[in-house]
Structures are given as C-alpha cells and as structure tokens.
Short mmCIF file of C-alpha atoms and ligand atoms in Angstrom, two decimals:
data_model
loop_
_atom_site.label_atom_id
_atom_site.label_comp_id
_atom_site.label_asym_id
_atom_site.label_seq_id
_atom_site.Cartn_x
_atom_site.Cartn_y
_atom_site.Cartn_z
CA UNK A 28 18.12 2.20 30.56
CA UNK A 29 21.22 -0.12 31.08
CA UNK A 30 21.04 -3.15 28.95
CA UNK A 31 22.01 -6.45 30.56
CA UNK A 32 25.63 -6.99 28.95
CA UNK A 33 25.45 -10.08 29.94
CA UNK A 34 22.14 -11.75 28.67
CA UNK A 35 23.61 -13.77 25.78
CA UNK A 36 26.01 -15.35 27.81
CA UNK A 37 23.22 -16.96 30.43
CA UNK A 38 21.87 -19.08 28.22
CA UNK A 39 24.23 -19.35 24.91
CA UNK A 40 22.83 -18.93 21.10
CA UNK A 41 24.67 -20.47 17.78
CA UNK A 42 24.57 -20.28 14.35
CA UNK A 43 24.46 -24.11 13.32
CA UNK A 44 23.12 -23.79 9.84
CA UNK A 45 22.97 -21.78 6.67
CA UNK A 46 21.13 -22.56 3.15
CA UNK A 47 21.77 -20.22 0.36
CA UNK A 48 19.71 -21.45 -3.16
CA UNK A 49 20.97 -19.85 -6.65
CA UNK A 50 21.58 -16.59 -6.85
CA UNK A 51 20.72 -13.72 -9.54
CA UNK A 52 18.12 -14.17 -12.23
CA UNK A 53 16.31 -17.72 -11.41
CA UNK A 54 13.14 -17.61 -13.48
CA UNK A 55 9.90 -19.93 -12.53
CA UNK A 56 10.46 -20.82 -8.24
CA UNK A 57 7.89 -18.52 -6.36
CA UNK A 58 8.95 -16.64 -2.92
CA UNK A 59 8.22 -19.64 -0.89
CA UNK A 60 9.53 -21.88 -2.96
CA UNK A 61 12.97 -20.20 -2.40
CA UNK A 62 11.89 -19.99 0.89
CA UNK A 63 11.87 -23.92 1.27
CA UNK A 64 14.67 -24.74 -0.72
CA UNK A 65 17.21 -22.57 1.09
CA UNK A 66 15.19 -24.12 4.93
CA UNK A 67 16.19 -27.49 3.59
CA UNK A 68 19.87 -26.52 2.53
CA UNK A 69 20.22 -24.99 5.94
CA UNK A 70 19.11 -28.04 7.66
CA UNK A 71 21.38 -30.21 5.76
CA UNK A 72 23.78 -28.45 6.93
CA UNK A 73 23.23 -28.27 10.54
CA UNK A 74 22.24 -32.06 9.84
CA UNK A 75 19.35 -32.06 12.05
CA UNK A 76 15.34 -33.08 10.86
CA UNK A 77 13.11 -30.85 10.04
CA UNK A 78 11.21 -31.99 13.09
CA UNK A 79 14.00 -30.38 15.44
CA UNK A 80 13.25 -26.81 14.67
CA UNK A 81 10.59 -25.51 17.34
CA UNK A 82 11.36 -22.07 16.21
CA UNK A 83 10.43 -20.08 12.65
CA UNK A 84 11.08 -16.36 12.11
CA UNK A 85 10.53 -15.21 8.73
CA UNK A 86 10.32 -11.59 7.13
CA UNK A 87 8.33 -10.56 3.93
CA UNK A 88 7.97 -10.91 0.20
CA UNK A 89 8.14 -8.02 -2.24
CA UNK A 90 6.61 -10.33 -4.89
CA UNK A 91 3.42 -12.06 -2.63
CA UNK A 92 3.04 -10.10 0.19
CA UNK A 93 0.61 -11.58 2.57
CA UNK A 94 -0.73 -11.38 5.77
CA UNK A 95 0.91 -13.97 7.85
CA UNK A 96 4.04 -14.59 6.18
CA UNK A 97 5.60 -16.99 8.67
CA UNK A 98 2.94 -19.94 9.74
CA UNK A 99 2.00 -19.32 5.72
CA UNK A 100 5.64 -20.22 5.14
CA UNK A 101 5.51 -22.75 7.39
CA UNK A 102 2.33 -24.07 6.75
CA UNK A 103 3.60 -24.62 2.71
CA UNK A 104 6.87 -26.33 4.14
CA UNK A 105 5.26 -28.76 6.69
CA UNK A 106 6.18 -27.63 9.79
CA UNK A 107 4.17 -26.88 12.67
CA UNK A 108 6.28 -24.12 14.36
CA UNK A 109 4.77 -25.18 18.53
CA UNK A 110 7.05 -23.14 20.34
CA UNK A 111 8.04 -19.66 18.72
CA UNK A 112 7.68 -17.68 15.37
CA UNK A 113 7.19 -14.17 13.91
CA UNK A 114 7.44 -12.47 10.45
CA UNK A 115 9.70 -9.50 10.83
CA UNK A 116 9.84 -6.14 8.74
CA UNK A 117 12.09 -3.87 9.45
CA UNK A 118 13.45 -3.34 5.88
CA UNK A 119 17.20 -4.04 5.31
CA UNK A 120 17.56 -4.50 9.09
CA UNK A 121 15.43 -7.44 9.05
CA UNK A 122 17.88 -10.46 8.25
CA UNK A 123 20.50 -9.48 10.97
CA UNK A 124 17.35 -8.57 13.90
CA UNK A 125 16.68 -12.42 13.25
CA UNK A 126 19.76 -12.65 14.76
CA UNK A 127 18.96 -11.33 17.45
CA UNK A 128 15.28 -12.12 18.09
CA UNK A 129 16.73 -15.95 17.30
CA UNK A 130 18.63 -15.25 20.56
CA UNK A 131 16.46 -13.79 23.12
CA UNK A 132 13.52 -16.91 21.86
CA UNK A 133 16.26 -18.87 23.24
CA UNK A 134 17.71 -17.21 26.26
CA UNK A 135 13.67 -17.49 27.45
CA UNK A 136 13.62 -20.77 27.49
CA UNK A 137 11.17 -20.60 24.67
CA UNK A 138 12.56 -22.46 21.64
CA UNK A 139 15.69 -23.94 21.38
CA UNK A 140 16.23 -24.79 17.72
CA UNK A 141 15.16 -21.63 15.17
CA UNK A 142 15.05 -21.08 11.23
CA UNK A 143 15.25 -18.56 10.10
CA UNK A 144 14.17 -17.80 6.20
CA UNK A 145 13.41 -15.34 3.56
CA UNK A 146 13.19 -16.10 -0.25
CA UNK A 147 11.89 -13.61 -3.16
CA UNK A 148 11.48 -14.00 -6.78
CA UNK A 149 12.52 -10.17 -7.05
CA UNK A 150 14.13 -9.69 -10.06
CA UNK A 151 12.11 -12.16 -12.40
CA UNK A 152 8.76 -11.73 -10.21
CA UNK A 153 8.25 -7.88 -9.50
CA UNK A 154 5.68 -6.07 -11.69
CA UNK A 155 6.65 -1.83 -12.97
CA UNK A 156 3.73 -1.88 -10.45
CA UNK A 157 5.10 -3.39 -7.67
CA UNK A 158 8.54 -2.16 -7.87
CA UNK A 159 6.68 1.76 -7.59
CA UNK A 160 5.03 0.20 -4.52
CA UNK A 161 8.44 -0.67 -3.23
CA UNK A 162 9.82 3.55 -4.11
CA UNK A 163 6.43 4.84 -2.71
CA UNK A 164 6.45 2.91 1.09
CA UNK A 165 10.04 4.28 1.17
CA UNK A 166 8.38 7.90 1.57
CA UNK A 167 6.23 9.99 2.95
CA UNK A 168 3.53 9.04 1.08
CA UNK A 169 1.63 13.26 0.89
CA UNK A 170 4.74 14.60 1.81
CA UNK A 171 7.59 13.02 0.36
CA UNK A 172 6.60 10.50 -2.57
CA UNK A 173 5.20 13.80 -4.80
CA UNK A 174 8.38 14.56 -5.62
CA UNK A 175 9.40 11.76 -7.07
CA UNK A 176 12.31 10.08 -4.59
CA UNK A 177 13.46 6.95 -5.39
CA UNK A 178 15.51 5.07 -3.52
CA UNK A 179 18.54 5.71 -4.43
CA UNK A 180 17.52 9.14 -4.15
CA UNK A 181 17.21 9.00 -0.77
CA UNK A 182 20.67 7.77 -0.06
CA UNK A 183 22.15 10.43 -2.77
CA UNK A 184 20.28 12.90 0.06
CA UNK A 185 22.92 11.55 2.58
CA UNK A 186 25.71 11.32 0.46
CA UNK A 187 25.51 14.93 -1.31
CA UNK A 188 25.74 15.71 2.46
CA UNK A 189 28.55 13.34 3.01
CA UNK A 190 30.72 14.88 0.83
CA UNK A 191 29.82 18.41 1.34
CA UNK A 192 30.42 18.26 5.22
CA UNK A 193 33.67 15.64 4.79
CA UNK A 194 35.21 16.10 1.18
CA UNK A 195 34.00 12.53 0.91
CA UNK A 196 34.43 11.93 -3.39
CA UNK A 197 33.04 9.98 -5.47
CA UNK A 198 35.75 7.72 -6.16
CA UNK A 199 35.82 6.93 -2.46
CA UNK A 200 32.38 5.51 -2.61
CA UNK A 201 33.68 3.67 -5.89
CA UNK A 202 35.98 2.15 -4.49
CA UNK A 203 33.55 0.07 -2.46
CA UNK A 204 31.87 -1.39 -5.30
CA UNK A 205 35.22 -2.33 -7.01
CA UNK A 206 36.02 -4.11 -3.36
CA UNK A 207 32.76 -6.52 -3.75
CA UNK A 208 32.87 -6.80 -7.01
CA UNK A 209 36.65 -8.20 -6.16
CA UNK A 210 35.24 -10.54 -3.57
CA UNK A 211 31.96 -11.46 -5.95
CA UNK A 212 34.75 -13.27 -8.58
CA UNK A 213 35.59 -15.62 -5.95
CA UNK A 214 32.56 -16.29 -4.54
CA UNK A 215 30.64 -19.27 -6.72
CA UNK A 216 26.88 -18.39 -5.97
CA UNK A 217 27.51 -14.40 -7.28
CA UNK A 218 25.48 -12.81 -9.85
CA UNK A 219 27.83 -9.91 -11.31
CA UNK A 220 31.58 -11.89 -11.50
CA UNK A 221 33.36 -9.21 -14.03
CA UNK A 222 35.51 -6.95 -12.60
CA UNK A 223 34.68 -3.19 -12.71
CA UNK A 224 37.91 -0.14 -11.87
CA UNK A 225 36.62 2.83 -10.08
CA UNK A 226 36.29 4.55 -13.39
CA UNK A 227 33.78 1.91 -14.78
CA UNK A 228 31.75 3.32 -11.60
CA UNK A 229 32.13 6.73 -12.38
CA UNK A 230 31.26 6.15 -16.20
CA UNK A 231 28.15 4.04 -15.40
CA UNK A 232 24.89 6.37 -15.48
CA UNK A 233 24.19 8.79 -12.65
CA UNK A 234 20.92 7.46 -11.41
CA UNK A 235 20.45 10.04 -8.76
CA UNK A 236 23.63 12.64 -7.61
CA UNK A 237 26.21 11.93 -6.83
CA UNK A 238 25.39 7.83 -6.84
CA UNK A 239 25.67 6.56 -10.09
CA UNK A 240 24.39 2.77 -11.11
CA UNK A 241 27.38 1.02 -10.30
CA UNK A 242 26.99 2.68 -6.68
CA UNK A 243 23.69 1.27 -5.91
CA UNK A 244 22.77 -3.15 -5.35
CA UNK A 245 21.62 -5.61 -7.46
CA UNK A 246 18.24 -7.05 -7.33
CA UNK A 247 18.37 -10.79 -7.79
CA UNK A 248 16.20 -14.05 -7.22
CA UNK A 249 16.76 -16.32 -4.55
CA UNK A 250 16.66 -18.08 -1.25
CA UNK A 251 18.42 -18.03 2.14
CA UNK A 252 18.15 -19.73 5.48
CA UNK A 253 19.94 -19.61 8.46
CA UNK A 254 19.44 -22.04 11.94
CA UNK A 255 20.55 -20.34 15.35
CA UNK A 256 20.28 -23.31 18.29
CA UNK A 257 21.24 -23.44 21.64
CA UNK A 258 24.25 -24.12 22.72
CA UNK A 259 23.34 -27.27 24.32
CA UNK A 260 21.97 -28.49 21.01
CA UNK A 261 24.79 -27.16 19.11
CA UNK A 262 27.03 -29.30 20.67
CA UNK A 263 26.01 -32.53 19.09
CA UNK A 264 25.17 -31.12 15.62
CA UNK A 265 27.35 -31.00 12.57
CA UNK A 266 29.34 -27.97 12.59
CA UNK A 267 31.22 -25.86 15.12
CA UNK A 268 29.09 -23.15 16.47
CA UNK A 269 28.72 -19.95 15.52
CA UNK A 270 28.18 -17.80 18.80
CA UNK A 271 26.20 -14.71 18.76
CA UNK A 272 27.97 -12.67 21.32
CA UNK A 273 26.77 -9.35 20.97
CA UNK A 274 23.32 -7.03 19.14
CA UNK A 275 22.02 -3.59 19.05
CA UNK A 276 19.68 -2.08 17.50
CA UNK A 277 18.56 1.92 16.74
CA UNK A 278 16.07 3.86 15.05
CA UNK A 279 16.48 7.51 14.58
CA UNK A 280 13.37 8.59 12.15
CA UNK A 281 11.39 6.67 9.44
CA UNK A 282 11.23 9.41 6.49
CA UNK A 283 14.64 10.82 5.81
CA UNK A 284 13.08 14.47 5.96
CA UNK A 285 13.28 13.43 9.69
CA UNK A 286 16.63 11.97 10.27
CA UNK A 287 18.96 14.35 12.23
CA UNK A 288 21.59 15.96 11.21
CA UNK A 289 24.06 13.55 9.40
CA UNK A 290 27.25 13.53 12.69
CA UNK A 291 24.55 13.56 14.95
CA UNK A 292 22.59 10.28 13.40
CA UNK A 293 26.17 8.39 13.04
CA UNK A 294 26.46 9.73 16.66
CA UNK A 295 23.09 7.76 17.93
CA UNK A 296 24.44 4.71 15.22
CA UNK A 297 27.94 4.70 17.30
CA UNK A 298 26.29 4.40 20.75
CA UNK A 299 24.32 1.39 19.18
CA UNK A 300 27.66 -0.83 18.30
CA UNK A 301 29.12 0.58 21.39
CA UNK A 302 26.40 -1.03 23.08
CA UNK A 303 27.00 -4.24 20.97
CA UNK A 304 30.57 -4.42 21.23
CA UNK A 305 30.21 -4.18 25.32
CA UNK A 306 27.83 -7.26 25.51
CA UNK A 307 30.54 -8.76 23.18
CA UNK A 308 33.21 -8.20 25.45
CA UNK A 309 35.81 -7.09 22.58
CA UNK A 310 37.34 -3.91 20.79
CA UNK A 311 36.70 -2.73 17.15
CA UNK A 312 40.22 -4.27 16.34
CA UNK A 313 39.30 -8.36 17.25
CA UNK A 314 37.13 -7.70 14.48
CA UNK A 315 38.42 -9.91 11.27
CA UNK A 316 36.17 -9.57 9.31
CA UNK A 317 33.03 -7.11 8.65
CA UNK A 318 29.73 -7.70 6.73
CA UNK A 319 28.01 -4.40 6.10
CA UNK A 320 24.72 -3.90 4.43
CA UNK A 321 25.12 -2.71 1.29
CA UNK A 322 22.45 -1.66 -0.66
CA UNK A 323 24.62 1.83 -1.61
CA UNK A 324 27.90 2.61 -1.23
CA UNK A 325 27.49 5.57 0.72
CA UNK A 326 25.80 3.27 3.43
CA UNK A 327 28.63 0.77 3.89
CA UNK A 328 31.22 4.54 4.17
CA UNK A 329 28.69 5.75 6.67
CA UNK A 330 28.13 2.41 8.17
CA UNK A 331 31.87 1.99 8.55
CA UNK A 332 31.65 5.98 10.51
CA UNK A 333 29.43 4.60 12.61
CA UNK A 334 30.25 1.36 14.33
CA UNK A 335 33.44 3.36 14.85
CA UNK A 336 35.86 1.52 12.48
CA UNK A 337 36.72 5.21 11.59
CA UNK A 338 35.84 8.18 12.69
CA UNK A 339 32.52 10.56 11.56
CA UNK A 340 33.52 11.87 8.16
CA UNK A 341 36.84 9.86 7.98
CA UNK A 342 35.18 6.92 6.34
CA UNK A 343 36.15 8.40 2.55
CA UNK A 344 40.04 7.85 3.41
CA UNK A 345 39.17 4.73 5.20
CA UNK A 346 37.94 2.49 1.79
CA UNK A 347 40.71 3.76 -0.16
CA UNK A 348 43.91 1.59 -0.82
CA UNK A 349 42.22 -1.85 -0.89
CA UNK A 350 41.82 -1.48 3.14
CA UNK A 351 37.99 -3.15 3.07
CA UNK A 352 39.91 -5.70 0.46
CA UNK A 353 40.69 -8.92 0.87
CA UNK A 354 44.41 -9.09 2.67
CA UNK A 355 43.19 -5.41 4.05
CA UNK A 356 43.13 -4.31 7.29
CA UNK A 357 38.94 -4.93 7.28
CA UNK A 358 37.64 -7.01 4.46
CA UNK A 359 34.20 -5.94 3.99
CA UNK A 360 31.50 -8.48 2.12
CA UNK A 361 33.66 -11.07 1.25
CA UNK A 362 31.25 -12.77 -0.61
CA UNK A 363 30.21 -9.22 -2.77
CA UNK A 364 27.11 -8.07 -0.66
CA UNK A 365 24.11 -6.55 -2.23
CA UNK A 366 26.13 -4.93 -4.50
CA UNK A 367 28.12 -7.56 -6.21
CA UNK A 368 26.54 -11.22 -4.64
CA UNK A 369 22.76 -11.37 -4.77
CA UNK A 370 20.39 -9.02 -2.45
CA UNK A 371 17.87 -10.97 -0.42
CA UNK A 372 18.01 -8.16 2.43
CA UNK A 373 21.38 -9.24 4.06
CA UNK A 374 20.57 -12.99 4.85
CA UNK A 375 24.04 -13.38 3.48
CA UNK A 376 25.38 -10.87 5.33
CA UNK A 377 24.67 -13.71 8.08
CA UNK A 378 25.82 -16.63 6.17
CA UNK A 379 29.46 -15.52 4.68
CA UNK A 380 30.17 -14.65 8.61
CA UNK A 381 29.43 -18.07 9.35
CA UNK A 382 31.41 -19.59 7.05
CA UNK A 383 34.53 -16.98 7.51
CA UNK A 384 34.26 -18.11 11.20
CA UNK A 385 34.05 -21.79 10.31
CA UNK A 386 37.11 -21.59 7.92
CA UNK A 387 35.35 -23.00 5.21
CA UNK A 388 35.32 -19.51 2.80
CA UNK A 389 37.75 -21.21 0.26
CA UNK A 390 39.33 -18.80 -1.53
CA UNK A 391 37.49 -15.40 0.19
CA UNK A 392 39.23 -17.00 3.71
CA UNK A 393 40.77 -13.95 5.97
CA UNK A 394 43.05 -16.46 7.09
CA UNK A 395 42.21 -17.39 11.94
CA UNK A 396 39.01 -15.32 11.83
CA UNK A 397 37.46 -15.52 14.73
CA UNK A 398 35.51 -12.42 15.12
CA UNK A 399 32.32 -11.06 13.01
CA UNK A 400 30.13 -7.86 12.60
CA UNK A 401 26.69 -7.76 10.82
CA UNK A 402 25.03 -4.99 10.02
CA UNK A 403 21.53 -4.87 8.78
CA UNK A 404 20.40 -1.05 7.19
CA UNK A 405 16.55 -0.89 6.54
CA UNK A 406 14.71 2.22 5.26
CA UNK A 407 16.62 5.23 4.43
CA UNK A 408 18.93 4.85 7.42
CA UNK A 409 15.98 4.44 9.56
CA UNK A 410 16.53 1.26 11.54
CA UNK A 411 20.20 -0.37 12.01
CA UNK A 412 20.60 -4.00 13.24
CA UNK A 413 24.09 -4.75 14.35
CA UNK A 414 24.97 -8.61 15.52
CA UNK A 415 28.93 -9.42 16.64
CA UNK A 416 29.65 -13.14 16.10
CA UNK A 417 32.15 -15.71 17.29
CA UNK A 418 33.65 -18.54 16.93
CA UNK A 419 34.23 -19.29 21.02
CA UNK A 420 31.96 -18.81 23.50
CA UNK B 1 1.15 5.55 -23.87
CA UNK B 2 -2.30 3.15 -23.43
CA UNK B 3 -5.28 4.05 -21.32
CA UNK B 4 -4.69 1.72 -18.95
CA UNK B 5 -0.68 2.76 -17.98
CA UNK B 6 -2.81 6.20 -17.67
CA UNK B 7 -2.33 6.37 -13.84
CA UNK B 8 1.50 5.48 -14.11
CA UNK B 9 2.48 8.53 -16.67
CA UNK B 10 1.02 11.39 -14.27
CA UNK B 11 2.84 12.52 -11.07
CA UNK B 12 0.96 11.45 -7.88
CA UNK B 13 -0.94 13.68 -6.56
CA UNK B 14 -1.38 13.79 -2.29
CA UNK B 15 -4.56 12.47 -1.19
CA UNK B 16 -5.85 14.34 2.07
CA UNK B 17 -5.71 12.54 5.22
CA UNK B 18 -7.86 14.31 8.40
CA UNK B 19 -3.83 15.26 9.55
CA UNK B 20 -3.24 17.25 6.20
CA UNK B 21 -6.41 19.36 4.81
CA UNK B 22 -5.98 22.30 6.62
CA UNK B 23 -1.99 21.99 5.08
CA UNK B 24 -3.51 20.93 1.60
CA UNK B 25 -5.95 24.28 2.18
CA UNK B 26 -3.07 26.69 2.84
CA UNK B 27 -1.20 25.53 0.15
CA UNK B 28 -4.05 26.61 -2.58
CA UNK B 29 -4.08 29.95 -1.01
CA UNK B 30 -0.79 30.03 -1.03
CA UNK B 31 0.05 29.96 2.65
CA UNK B 32 2.70 27.02 3.54
CA UNK B 33 1.59 26.07 6.99
CA UNK B 34 3.18 24.24 9.60
CA UNK B 35 1.81 23.41 13.14
CA UNK B 36 2.54 24.72 16.07
CA UNK B 37 2.88 23.38 19.83
CA UNK B 38 0.61 25.44 22.31
CA UNK B 39 2.12 23.59 25.00
CA UNK B 40 5.82 23.47 24.13
CA UNK B 41 6.50 25.56 21.48
CA UNK B 42 7.63 23.05 19.23
CA UNK B 43 6.90 23.50 15.07
CA UNK B 44 6.01 20.35 13.70
CA UNK B 45 6.25 19.04 10.14
CA UNK B 46 4.82 16.70 8.65
CA UNK B 47 1.38 17.07 10.41
CA UNK B 48 0.63 15.14 13.11
CA UNK B 49 -2.85 14.44 15.51
CA UNK B 50 -0.36 15.24 18.38
CA UNK B 51 2.38 17.28 19.36
CA UNK B 52 6.03 14.41 18.84
CA UNK B 53 7.97 16.08 21.45
CA UNK B 54 5.36 16.73 24.60
CA UNK B 55 2.01 14.96 23.17
CA UNK B 56 0.21 17.65 23.11
CA UNK B 57 -3.24 17.55 21.25
CA UNK B 58 -3.10 21.70 21.25
CA UNK B 59 -1.76 22.52 18.36
CA UNK B 60 -1.93 26.14 15.51
CA UNK B 61 -1.66 26.08 12.38
CA UNK B 62 1.19 29.35 11.49
CA UNK B 63 2.03 30.24 8.02
CA UNK B 64 5.84 29.53 7.26
CA UNK B 65 7.59 32.88 6.20
CA UNK B 66 8.30 30.14 3.19
CA UNK B 67 11.99 30.67 3.21
CA UNK B 68 14.43 28.35 4.12
CA UNK B 69 17.61 27.09 2.21
CA UNK B 70 19.14 23.64 1.36
CA UNK B 71 20.18 21.26 3.50
CA UNK B 72 21.07 18.76 0.65
CA UNK B 73 19.44 17.46 -2.71
CA UNK B 74 19.51 15.12 -5.39
CA UNK B 75 19.77 15.63 -9.08
CA UNK B 76 17.52 13.02 -10.18
CA UNK B 77 18.09 11.09 -13.57
CA UNK B 78 15.58 8.64 -13.63
CA UNK B 79 11.52 9.56 -11.99
CA UNK B 80 9.90 6.19 -9.77
CA UNK B 81 6.96 7.07 -12.91
CA UNK B 82 6.77 8.26 -16.60
CA UNK B 83 5.26 11.83 -14.79
CA UNK B 84 8.44 12.32 -13.83
CA UNK B 85 10.59 14.39 -16.20
CA UNK B 86 14.31 13.39 -15.16
CA UNK B 87 16.60 15.68 -14.98
CA UNK B 88 14.71 17.37 -11.33
CA UNK B 89 15.97 18.22 -8.36
CA UNK B 90 14.62 16.56 -5.04
CA UNK B 91 16.06 18.27 -1.66
CA UNK B 92 15.78 18.68 1.77
CA UNK B 93 15.20 22.05 2.65
CA UNK B 94 15.35 23.70 6.01
CA UNK B 95 13.16 26.05 7.07
CA UNK B 96 13.83 29.27 8.76
CA UNK B 97 11.34 28.40 11.13
CA UNK B 98 13.65 24.99 12.25
CA UNK B 99 11.40 21.95 10.52
CA UNK B 100 12.91 20.39 7.58
CA UNK B 101 11.02 19.12 4.89
CA UNK B 102 11.21 17.50 0.87
CA UNK B 103 10.80 19.16 -2.22
CA UNK B 104 11.64 19.51 -5.37
CA UNK B 105 13.86 22.76 -6.28
CA UNK B 106 12.53 24.30 -9.71
CA UNK B 107 13.14 27.64 -11.62
CA UNK B 108 16.60 27.16 -12.27
CA UNK B 109 19.26 24.96 -13.40
CA UNK B 110 19.53 21.96 -11.68
CA UNK B 111 23.03 21.62 -11.81
CA UNK B 112 22.95 25.36 -10.16
CA UNK B 113 21.22 23.59 -7.21
CA UNK B 114 24.10 24.41 -4.11
CA UNK B 115 23.82 22.97 -0.09
CA UNK B 116 22.80 26.05 1.34
CA UNK B 117 21.26 28.01 -0.90
CA UNK B 118 18.51 30.20 0.38
CA UNK B 119 15.29 29.40 -1.39
CA UNK B 120 11.67 30.53 -0.71
CA UNK B 121 8.37 28.65 -1.68
CA UNK B 122 6.59 28.45 -4.58
CA UNK B 123 2.66 26.39 -5.48
CA UNK B 124 2.19 23.96 -8.46
CA UNK B 125 -0.88 23.02 -9.19
CA UNK B 126 -1.71 19.41 -9.57
CA UNK B 127 -5.30 19.67 -9.75
CA UNK B 128 -8.21 21.98 -8.30
CA UNK B 129 -7.53 21.21 -5.01
CA UNK B 130 -4.50 19.89 -4.85
CA UNK B 131 -1.07 22.72 -4.99
CA UNK B 132 2.43 21.33 -4.30
CA UNK B 133 4.56 23.13 -1.96
CA UNK B 134 8.41 23.67 -4.35
CA UNK B 135 11.10 25.97 -3.97
CA UNK B 136 13.02 28.22 -6.30
CA UNK B 137 15.99 30.20 -5.52
CA UNK B 138 15.61 32.85 -3.10
ZN1 ZN C 521 4.36 19.70 22.83
#
C-alpha cells in the first residue's frame, strides 16, 4: 500500500516537554516512582498543568511487571487520561514509536496533550531470576533458549556475519563505543564518563564473540518522559516546539533464527527509512544529528547502513575517524546513548534530539541543528522504529 | 550450590508443546524432523500449526538429512545460567532443506568453528524424553 505521506501535516504533533531523573545506580526507588518523577519534570519543562494531559502512553517495567501498565501508572501519578492511553511493548523500539503513536492520536483528534513515560530500577531492582527471564524472552523458548543464547550473543551472531560478508573489524565496532563515551563525558546526567580507547574496548572481557563487554549497553536505574502536543496547544507552551515530521516501522522476524539474510534484513530497514524521509520531505544530508538505538555497537553500525547514511556493508569504514563524533559529519548519540549515558530503552535518544533541536544541548550542541533522526530497535533486530524530527513545521 | 538454586544451575530442558511433540519424539529416535507443507511445498522450522507461507494446515513431518552449514556463530564466554559451561558455541545452522535453526556446535574446539563449515546433527540427551539436536563437524 502507499502510506499517506502527508498525514502528519494535517494536524501537526510536536514535542513540548522532556524530563529525566538522575540516571545510573539510584537505589531505593521503584519503577513507578521513576515514572512519576520523570513525568513531573516533563510537565514542568512544558510549562503545563498535570490536568492539561489527556493522553498517556507507557511501556512496561522489567522489575515490576503489571497487567495493565498504563492505567497503573496513571492512577499512581494521579491522572485520569480521559481521551487516549495505551501501554506499548515492542522492546527497544518502543520509545521512538511512542512518538508515532502520540502523533497518530493527535492527528486523529483523540487527544492533544500526551505524556509518554518510562522508568525502571533495572540495575538495583532486577533479581538474577528476573535477568534470566529477560534473556529467555529474547529466544524461542523450546528451540533457541536451550542452546544458551545470550542477548549480546544474538547481536554477536549479526556481528560475526557482518564481519564475514563485509570485512568489518572489531576496531570499527570499538570506535562506536569510544564515540559514545566521549559524548557522555559532556553529558551531566551520564552514568559512565571516564574516557575509553579502542584498545580498552578490545581488551575488555569477551562476552559473546566478537562482542566485548564495552560493546554492550549499560544497565541503569532512572526515569524519562516526554510530552507530545498538538501544534495549536504547543503554541502557548514554554519552549519552541520540535515537530514530528516522519515516522516508519518495520519487522521481519521475532527470533533470530527466523531473520532474513543480513543484506535482505538491512534492505527492509532501508525501505522503511525511505518512507520516513519521504514523509518528512527531507534527504539524508539534511540530518544534523542522529540518535541511533545502541544496545550494542553492531546495532549502530547496522542501523546507519539500514537508514542509508552509508551503503550496506560500509558501516565499518563509516564509523571510523570521528565521523559519528561531535564535530564529525554525522554526530550520533550526543548524550552518550545506551552504551555510556543510561539505558531506558531509548527514551533519552528522544530527549537529546529535543535538546539539540531547541539549541539547548550546551557543550554537546551541534551548531544550527534543525533535523534529527531517532531510531528504536527491539528484540534481535526484530522491530525497528524510525522518527524524523525538525525544529520547523 | 544450594538446593534452592538447583534449578538455575541446570541447563533448561525444553517443555513439549502441541506443535513440537512430534519433533521431540523424532529427536528421541535420532531423527531431525521438519514440517513440510503439503500444499506449497515449503519446509517449516520451527514447528507450527500452519504453514507460515500459505496458511495451509495440511503439513507432513519429514526427516531432514541432518546436514547443513554454519551461517553464523558466536563463542559464548558467559551463559544465562550456571548450567551452561563456557566457552560454548551458539550457531545458526542452514540445513540442506533450506531452513535455518539455532544450535550448538560441539565436538570440536570452539575456535575451529567457521562460517560456512559443514556440520551434521547429533543428539544430546537431557532427560528420559528430551534429546536436544546439536551439530558436530561433518
Ligand atoms: Zn504452505
């Protein structure tokens, strides 16, 4: 089918508020507490009242699993989302797709101020049983899990094949981890700031070959939120709005044994990216800053290829030489990403894009940034969300 | 290991489900069974109640040659539970019939495993009923 490329233009949706609590090792707080603190910060940032919110989107908690997550949060926080609410569970592609869901609800006229919020005490609250349960969920329970697949191992399977087909090297993957760490050093609210080198990444313990410990994301505690409003509502709020201009998602599989061959997998991603760019009415070269879901270094490399910032197979050379660092051709994850800032499923990829497009990223500011792409990646490259943001309609 | 952590210290044993019962029976007899669609001819793995290509519910069980090659692999230096003894090789195997399955490559040094390597199936007994298909160099 042909998607309606103009639907976002008919009733525009904008990011109007962002909030994030302290990230890292933050003991003594529950998942719902992190949700609530982040929501409060986002409401204050938007300069609105809690009562102005008429839609709520949440995701899930790894630590406190609840049957109806969104309404559980809404009750705890003291809001009754009269017009629109849902809980989403598409893994790491959830945060970016919350934006699309919010934009669609606003477009449909179902709500005009929507709070999107997540929070979890994954680092201090998740038991070893909880961690095993998470690993299990990444695999087919009968025909994959018994072979001991780790989550890093799933991405390692992609990385090994990428190296075989395209000659990608561990040093190139390491350059991604190094870039994220450099960025995190400039981010006040980042968990890991001490500088690392390519050698440090290569010398860190091998978890699942070819991925080392420093190729893997952090596990952290914290909350994050953003608020999406109609353009009309956004006009009277505190900040210059950031517009949602293009959205697309795709899925080819759930379990990695069912994934298509690497090139076909990335070509499917490319088609989705083409749709998002067509909807936004911009080209790749118009993107000033990219917020790429970075659960593992290989995820960034493959996503850059899938998005079309380089050809499939050329991600290795592309990420070298500081190209994805601040000051480079395409700064990626200027907040430090999941690899060095914090891991809340990519909520902060959205928030950092907002800061960049408002011009409020301080030492991390990409001069004159007007367009950003935000991605989410769930499962084992099982679900992709792509969102393009701009600071003008 | 205390008694309570006993469950965690073991390798997980698959629990049969309606779709997979026949598959595990095959494994017990030393046969790697795949489903084949009687309407479109598609080989199907993992076992399902219908053909994911044409929705046909008319499926047959056929024996795989048990031969294939490594599509990709990862040497795991940690396992999800203490029952796994690293280093071990998790691999995706392309069977001759054209389906891909996950398994472990055993019977050789993990460092000898390569993409494209020819492998054949073997079965590892986990309990009285469950024999898990694994692969060794062919
Ligand atoms: Zn069929």
